[in-house]
Tab-separated table of C-alpha atoms in Angstrom:
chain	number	residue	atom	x	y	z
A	1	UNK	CA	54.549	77.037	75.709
A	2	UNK	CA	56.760	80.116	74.654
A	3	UNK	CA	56.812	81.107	70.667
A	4	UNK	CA	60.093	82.495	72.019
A	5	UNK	CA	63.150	81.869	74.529
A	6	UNK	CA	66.189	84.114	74.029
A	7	UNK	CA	69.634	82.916	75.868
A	8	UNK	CA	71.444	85.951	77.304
A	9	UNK	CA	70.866	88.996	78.811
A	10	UNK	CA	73.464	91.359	76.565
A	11	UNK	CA	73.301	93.086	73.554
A	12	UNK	CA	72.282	90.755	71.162
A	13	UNK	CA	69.714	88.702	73.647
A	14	UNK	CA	68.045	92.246	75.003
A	15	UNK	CA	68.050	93.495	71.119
A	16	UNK	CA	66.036	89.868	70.086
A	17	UNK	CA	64.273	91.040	73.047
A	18	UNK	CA	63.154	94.341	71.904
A	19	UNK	CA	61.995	92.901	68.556
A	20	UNK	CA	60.455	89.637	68.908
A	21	UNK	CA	58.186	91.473	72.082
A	22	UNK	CA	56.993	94.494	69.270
A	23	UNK	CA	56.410	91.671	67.241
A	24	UNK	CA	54.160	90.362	69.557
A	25	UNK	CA	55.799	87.332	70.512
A	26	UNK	CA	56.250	87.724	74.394
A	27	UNK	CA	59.503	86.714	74.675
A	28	UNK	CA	61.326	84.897	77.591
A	29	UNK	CA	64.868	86.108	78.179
A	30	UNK	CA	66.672	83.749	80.304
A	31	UNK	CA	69.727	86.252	82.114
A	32	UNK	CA	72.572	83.763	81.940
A	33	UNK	CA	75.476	83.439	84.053
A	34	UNK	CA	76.557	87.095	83.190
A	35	UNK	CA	73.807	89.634	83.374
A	36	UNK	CA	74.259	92.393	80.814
A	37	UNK	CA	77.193	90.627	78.794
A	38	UNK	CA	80.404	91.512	78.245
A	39	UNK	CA	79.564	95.254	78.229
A	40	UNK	CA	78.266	94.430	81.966
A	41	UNK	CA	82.297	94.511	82.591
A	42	UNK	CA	83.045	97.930	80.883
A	43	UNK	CA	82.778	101.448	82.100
A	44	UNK	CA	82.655	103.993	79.265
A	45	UNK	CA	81.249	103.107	76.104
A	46	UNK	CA	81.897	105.794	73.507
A	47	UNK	CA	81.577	103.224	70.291
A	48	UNK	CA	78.325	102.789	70.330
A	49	UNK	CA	76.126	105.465	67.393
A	50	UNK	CA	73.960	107.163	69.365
A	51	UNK	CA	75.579	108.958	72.445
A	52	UNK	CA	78.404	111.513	71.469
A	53	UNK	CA	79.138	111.903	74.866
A	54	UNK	CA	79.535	108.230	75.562
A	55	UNK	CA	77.778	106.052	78.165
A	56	UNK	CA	78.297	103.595	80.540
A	57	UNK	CA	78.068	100.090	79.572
A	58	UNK	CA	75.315	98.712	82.804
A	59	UNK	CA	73.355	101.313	81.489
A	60	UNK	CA	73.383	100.968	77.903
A	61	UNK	CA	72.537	97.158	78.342
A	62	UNK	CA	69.654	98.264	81.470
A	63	UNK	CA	68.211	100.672	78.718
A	64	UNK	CA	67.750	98.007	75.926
A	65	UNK	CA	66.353	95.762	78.999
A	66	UNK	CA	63.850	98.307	79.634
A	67	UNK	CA	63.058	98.918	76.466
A	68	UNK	CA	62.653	94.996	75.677
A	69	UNK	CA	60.307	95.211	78.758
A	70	UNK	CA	57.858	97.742	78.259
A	71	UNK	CA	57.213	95.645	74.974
A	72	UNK	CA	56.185	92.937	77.798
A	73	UNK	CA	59.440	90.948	77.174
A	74	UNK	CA	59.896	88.826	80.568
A	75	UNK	CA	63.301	88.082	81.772
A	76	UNK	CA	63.738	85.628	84.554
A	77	UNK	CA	67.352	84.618	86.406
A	78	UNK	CA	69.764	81.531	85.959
A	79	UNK	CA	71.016	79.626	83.270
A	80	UNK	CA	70.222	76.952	81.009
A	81	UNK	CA	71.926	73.885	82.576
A	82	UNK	CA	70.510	71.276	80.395
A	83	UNK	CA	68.624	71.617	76.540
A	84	UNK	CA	66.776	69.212	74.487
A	85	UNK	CA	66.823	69.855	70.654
A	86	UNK	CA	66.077	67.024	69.081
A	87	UNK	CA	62.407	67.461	68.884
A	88	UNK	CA	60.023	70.531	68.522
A	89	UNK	CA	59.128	71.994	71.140
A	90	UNK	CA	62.432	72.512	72.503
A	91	UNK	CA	63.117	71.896	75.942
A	92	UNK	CA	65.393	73.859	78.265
A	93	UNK	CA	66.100	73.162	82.138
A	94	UNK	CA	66.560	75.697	84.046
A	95	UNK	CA	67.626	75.796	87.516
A	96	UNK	CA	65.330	72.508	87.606
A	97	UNK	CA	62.167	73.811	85.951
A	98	UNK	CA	61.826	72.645	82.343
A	99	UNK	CA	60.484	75.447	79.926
A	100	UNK	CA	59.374	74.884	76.147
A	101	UNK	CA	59.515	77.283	73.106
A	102	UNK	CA	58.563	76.872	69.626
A	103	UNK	CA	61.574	78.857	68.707
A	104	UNK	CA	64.991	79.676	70.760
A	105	UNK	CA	67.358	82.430	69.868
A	106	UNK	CA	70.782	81.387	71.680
A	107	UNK	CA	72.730	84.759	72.432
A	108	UNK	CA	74.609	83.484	75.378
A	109	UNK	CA	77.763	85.043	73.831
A	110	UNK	CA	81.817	84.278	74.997
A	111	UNK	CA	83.363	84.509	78.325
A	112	UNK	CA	86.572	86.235	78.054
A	113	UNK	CA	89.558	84.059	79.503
A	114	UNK	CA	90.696	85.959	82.716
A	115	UNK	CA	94.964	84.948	84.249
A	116	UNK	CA	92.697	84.163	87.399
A	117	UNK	CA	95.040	86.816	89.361
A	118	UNK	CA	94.243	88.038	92.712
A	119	UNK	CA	93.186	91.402	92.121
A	120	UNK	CA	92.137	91.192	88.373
A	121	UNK	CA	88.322	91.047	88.832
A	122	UNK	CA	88.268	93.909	91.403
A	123	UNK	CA	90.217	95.914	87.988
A	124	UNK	CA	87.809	94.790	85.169
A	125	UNK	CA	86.798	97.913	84.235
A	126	UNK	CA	89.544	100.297	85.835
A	127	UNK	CA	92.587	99.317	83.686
A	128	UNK	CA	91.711	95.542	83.158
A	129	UNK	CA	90.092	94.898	79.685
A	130	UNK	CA	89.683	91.944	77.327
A	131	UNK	CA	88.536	94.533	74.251
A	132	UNK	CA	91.572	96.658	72.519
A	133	UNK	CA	88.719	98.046	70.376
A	134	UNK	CA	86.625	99.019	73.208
A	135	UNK	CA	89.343	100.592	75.577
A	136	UNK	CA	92.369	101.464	73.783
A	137	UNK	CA	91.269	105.309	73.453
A	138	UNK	CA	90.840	105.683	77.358
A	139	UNK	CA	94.851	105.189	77.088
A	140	UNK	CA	96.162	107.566	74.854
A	141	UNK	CA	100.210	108.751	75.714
A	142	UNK	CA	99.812	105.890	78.575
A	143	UNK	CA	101.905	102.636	79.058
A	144	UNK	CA	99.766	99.931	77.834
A	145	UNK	CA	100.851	95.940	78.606
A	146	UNK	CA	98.972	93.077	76.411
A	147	UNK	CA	99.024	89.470	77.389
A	148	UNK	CA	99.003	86.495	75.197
A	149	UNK	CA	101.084	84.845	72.408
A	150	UNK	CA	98.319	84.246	69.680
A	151	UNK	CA	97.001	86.472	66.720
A	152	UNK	CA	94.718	88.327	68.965
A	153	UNK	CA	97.573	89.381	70.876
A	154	UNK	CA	99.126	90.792	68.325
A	155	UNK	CA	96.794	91.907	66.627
A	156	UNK	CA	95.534	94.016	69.780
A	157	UNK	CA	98.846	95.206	70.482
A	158	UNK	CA	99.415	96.744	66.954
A	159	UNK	CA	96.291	98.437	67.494
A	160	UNK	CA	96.789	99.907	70.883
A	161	UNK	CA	99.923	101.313	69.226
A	162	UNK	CA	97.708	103.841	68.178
A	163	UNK	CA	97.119	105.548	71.766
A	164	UNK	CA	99.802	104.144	74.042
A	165	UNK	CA	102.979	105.992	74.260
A	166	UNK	CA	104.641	102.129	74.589
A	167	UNK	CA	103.260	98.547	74.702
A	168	UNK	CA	104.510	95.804	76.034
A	169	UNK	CA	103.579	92.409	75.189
A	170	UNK	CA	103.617	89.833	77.546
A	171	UNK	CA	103.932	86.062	77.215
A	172	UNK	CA	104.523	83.056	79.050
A	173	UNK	CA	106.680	81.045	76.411
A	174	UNK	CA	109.399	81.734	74.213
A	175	UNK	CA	107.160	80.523	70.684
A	176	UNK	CA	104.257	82.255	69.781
A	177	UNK	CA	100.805	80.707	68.396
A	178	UNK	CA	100.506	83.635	66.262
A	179	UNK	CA	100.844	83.199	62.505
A	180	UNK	CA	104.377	84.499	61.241
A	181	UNK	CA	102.418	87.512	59.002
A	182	UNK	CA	101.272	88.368	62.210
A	183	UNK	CA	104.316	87.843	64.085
A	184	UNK	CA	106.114	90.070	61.729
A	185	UNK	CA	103.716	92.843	62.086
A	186	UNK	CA	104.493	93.317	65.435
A	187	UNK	CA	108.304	92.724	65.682
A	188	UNK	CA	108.574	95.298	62.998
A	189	UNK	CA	106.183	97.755	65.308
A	190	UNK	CA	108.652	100.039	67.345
A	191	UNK	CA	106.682	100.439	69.827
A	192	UNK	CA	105.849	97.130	70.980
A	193	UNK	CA	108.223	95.829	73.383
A	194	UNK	CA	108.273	91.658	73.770
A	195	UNK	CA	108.622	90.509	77.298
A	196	UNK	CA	109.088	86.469	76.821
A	197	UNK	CA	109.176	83.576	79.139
A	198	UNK	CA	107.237	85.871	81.759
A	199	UNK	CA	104.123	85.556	83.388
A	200	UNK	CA	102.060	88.041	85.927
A	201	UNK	CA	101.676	87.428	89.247
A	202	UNK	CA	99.168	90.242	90.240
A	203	UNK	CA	97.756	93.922	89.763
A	204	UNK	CA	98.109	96.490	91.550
A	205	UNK	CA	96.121	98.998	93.049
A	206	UNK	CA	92.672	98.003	94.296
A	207	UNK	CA	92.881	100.731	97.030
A	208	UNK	CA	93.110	103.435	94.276
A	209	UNK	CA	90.772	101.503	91.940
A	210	UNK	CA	92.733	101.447	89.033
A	211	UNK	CA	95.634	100.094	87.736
A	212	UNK	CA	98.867	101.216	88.349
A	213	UNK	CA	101.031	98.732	87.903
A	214	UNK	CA	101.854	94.782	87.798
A	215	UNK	CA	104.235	92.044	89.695
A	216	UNK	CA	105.988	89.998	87.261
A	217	UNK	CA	108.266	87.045	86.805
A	218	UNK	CA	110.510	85.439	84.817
A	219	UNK	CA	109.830	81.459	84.506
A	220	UNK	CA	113.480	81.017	83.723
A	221	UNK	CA	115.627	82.361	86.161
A	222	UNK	CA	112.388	83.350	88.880
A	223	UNK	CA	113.346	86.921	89.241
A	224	UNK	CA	110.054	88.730	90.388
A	225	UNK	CA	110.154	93.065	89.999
A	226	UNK	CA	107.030	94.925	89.321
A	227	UNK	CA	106.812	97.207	86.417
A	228	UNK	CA	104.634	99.963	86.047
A	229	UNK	CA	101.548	99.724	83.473
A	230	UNK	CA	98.196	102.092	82.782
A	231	UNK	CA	96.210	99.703	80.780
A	232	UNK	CA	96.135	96.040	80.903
A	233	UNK	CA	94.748	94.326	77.954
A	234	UNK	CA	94.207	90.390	78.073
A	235	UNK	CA	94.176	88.240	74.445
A	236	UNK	CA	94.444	84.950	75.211
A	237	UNK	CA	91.035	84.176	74.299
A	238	UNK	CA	86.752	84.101	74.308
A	239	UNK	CA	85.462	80.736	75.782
A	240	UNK	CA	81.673	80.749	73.993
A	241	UNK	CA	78.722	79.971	75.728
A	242	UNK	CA	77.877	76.988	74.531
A	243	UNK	CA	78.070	73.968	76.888
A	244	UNK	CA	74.340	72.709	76.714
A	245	UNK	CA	74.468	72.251	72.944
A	246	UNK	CA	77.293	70.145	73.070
A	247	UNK	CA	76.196	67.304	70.496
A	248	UNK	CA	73.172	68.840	69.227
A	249	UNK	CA	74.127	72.437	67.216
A	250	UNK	CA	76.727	72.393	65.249
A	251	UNK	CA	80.003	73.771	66.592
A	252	UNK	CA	83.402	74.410	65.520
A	253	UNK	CA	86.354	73.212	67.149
A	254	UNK	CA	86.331	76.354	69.812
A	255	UNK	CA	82.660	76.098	70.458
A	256	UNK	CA	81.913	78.681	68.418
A	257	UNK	CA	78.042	78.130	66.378
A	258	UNK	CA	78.756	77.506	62.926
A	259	UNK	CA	76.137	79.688	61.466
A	260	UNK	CA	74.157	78.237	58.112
A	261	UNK	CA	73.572	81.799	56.876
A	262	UNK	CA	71.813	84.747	58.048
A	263	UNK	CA	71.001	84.286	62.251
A	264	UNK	CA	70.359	80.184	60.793
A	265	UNK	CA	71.911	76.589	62.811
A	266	UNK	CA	71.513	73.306	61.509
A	267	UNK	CA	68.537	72.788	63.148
A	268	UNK	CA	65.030	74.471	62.184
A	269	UNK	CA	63.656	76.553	64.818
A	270	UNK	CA	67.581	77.386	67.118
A	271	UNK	CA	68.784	81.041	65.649
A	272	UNK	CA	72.040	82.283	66.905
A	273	UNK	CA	72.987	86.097	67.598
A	274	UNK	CA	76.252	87.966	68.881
A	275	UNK	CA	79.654	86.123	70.371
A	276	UNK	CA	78.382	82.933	70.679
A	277	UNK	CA	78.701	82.719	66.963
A	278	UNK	CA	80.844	85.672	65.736
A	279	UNK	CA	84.696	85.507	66.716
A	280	UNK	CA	85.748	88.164	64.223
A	281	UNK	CA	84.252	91.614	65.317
A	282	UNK	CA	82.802	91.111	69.198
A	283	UNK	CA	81.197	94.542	69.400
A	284	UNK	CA	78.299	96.049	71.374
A	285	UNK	CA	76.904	97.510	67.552
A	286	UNK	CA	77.282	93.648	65.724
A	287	UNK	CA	75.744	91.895	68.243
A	288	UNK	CA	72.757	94.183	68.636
A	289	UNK	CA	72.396	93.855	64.726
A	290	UNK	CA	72.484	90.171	64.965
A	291	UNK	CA	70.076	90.149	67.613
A	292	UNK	CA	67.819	91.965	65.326
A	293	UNK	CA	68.553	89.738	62.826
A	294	UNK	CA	67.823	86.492	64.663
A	295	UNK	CA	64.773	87.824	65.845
A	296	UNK	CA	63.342	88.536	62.100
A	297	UNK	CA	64.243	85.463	61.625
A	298	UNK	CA	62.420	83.965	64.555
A	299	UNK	CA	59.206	85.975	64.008
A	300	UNK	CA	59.391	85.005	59.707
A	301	UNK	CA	59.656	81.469	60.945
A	302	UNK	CA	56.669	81.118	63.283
A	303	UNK	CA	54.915	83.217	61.083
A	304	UNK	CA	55.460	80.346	58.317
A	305	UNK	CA	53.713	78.397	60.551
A	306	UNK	CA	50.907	80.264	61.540
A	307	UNK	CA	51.480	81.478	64.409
């Protein structure tokens, strides 16, 4: 019997980590399907308060892991296939082996959708990013592309205005999903450049480790060139982590948690923290601060119970 299971291996789960096990608490942290999180996919991290000279993102997510650790946090590999909510102790199946926990802090966070390209994973990292806010300053005076037609993709592409010398966005269709405000923003941006009814075929160049440039083509006529591009920004969306809850935590229509205030679901005992929940900011610094915040709630909550 665990007082407490955390979900998730990035910053919010290794932060819930760090607090829960000075509490006391011995936390399990299950590793999930993406060790380290989102920032497990990033290279330079300059955002983050606490290192002026940046750092890299395996080893700002390694440190907190350590940290959690020497706290006597345990972390153990594989994902939660299967969860049973609907009494206390919760149960949770992993990899075939049932473990249960008084408490469970799910910080299993979103999956960034990927075009599924050839080279694209090889890139994450070296030119391929789903985070505008993360990477835009690595491409200052370069040519930046953004694909996607929603808000996000707009959105991102008025902000990497900032750095780029041009950006073009990129979309498949000739409508956008984006709201008309947002629409408008962009159109009236002079340096975004729209590129419609086009999709991308690959990325170019895994021998040089970086991107340097992308094969594209038009879905109308089927006219393929390749174009070259510094920074490639995807925006067509965060799938969250939340499969084995299906039915039993209350969702929205994307997946996302709804949260019932604070690090709080609709069921006593289940805290959320970081991306799984929070589709609005999606940075290293809020997810750590919701991890801390689920796990204050965690300990307040067993400690209501005497334990």
């Amino acid at each position: 019997m665990r007082n407490v299971i955390i979900l998730g291996s990035g910053c919010a789960g290794n932060t819930a980590a760090i607090y829960t096990a000075r509490a006391g608490l011995n936390p399990l942290v299950i590793i999930g399907h993406e060790p380290g999180g989102q920032l497990s996919l990033t290279t330079d991290v300059e955002n983050f308060p606490g290192f002026p000279e940046g750092i890299n993102g395996p080893d700002l997510v390694e440190n907190m892991k350590k940290q959690a650790e020497r706290f006597g946090a345990e972390y153990v590999w594989g994902a939660v296939a299967e969860a049973d909510l609907s009494n206390r102790p919760f149960r949770l199946n992993l990899d075939g082996k049932w473990h249960e926990t008084r408490t469970l802090i799910i910080a299993s966070g979103a999956s960034a959708r990927w075009l599924g390209l050839p080279n694209e994973q090889k890139l994450i990292g070296h030119g391929v990013s789903s985070c505008a806010t993360c990477d835009g300053a690595f491409y200052r005076d370069r040519k930046i592309m953004v694909i996607g037609g929603g808000d996000s993709a707009m959105e991102e592409a008025n902000f990497l205005t900032r750095f780029g010398s041009e950006v073009t966005l990129v979309h498949r269709r000739e409508q956008f999903r984006a709201s008309k405000i947002m629409l408008d923003r962009a159109r009236s941006n002079a340096k975004i450049k729209f590129m419609l009814n086009t999709v991308v075929e690959d990325l170019y160049d895994v021998g040089k480790n970086l991107v340097t440039g992308v094969k594209l083509r038009d879905t109308a006529s089927g006219k393929v060139w390749e174009q070259d591009v510094d920074g490639f920004f995807l925006a067509i969306g965060h799938i969250p982590n939340t499969q084995p809850f299906v039915g039993q935590i209350d969702l929205d229509r994307d997946g996302y948690i709804v949260s019932k205030g604070g690090a709080r679901t609709n069921i006593n005992g289940v805290f959320h923290a970081g991306d799984v929940q929070d589709r609005t900011y999606r940075q290293a610094i809020t997810a750590a601060g919701a991890g801390c915040m689920a796990a204050i709630e965690a300990e307040r909550f067993l400690e209501a119970e005497g334990h």
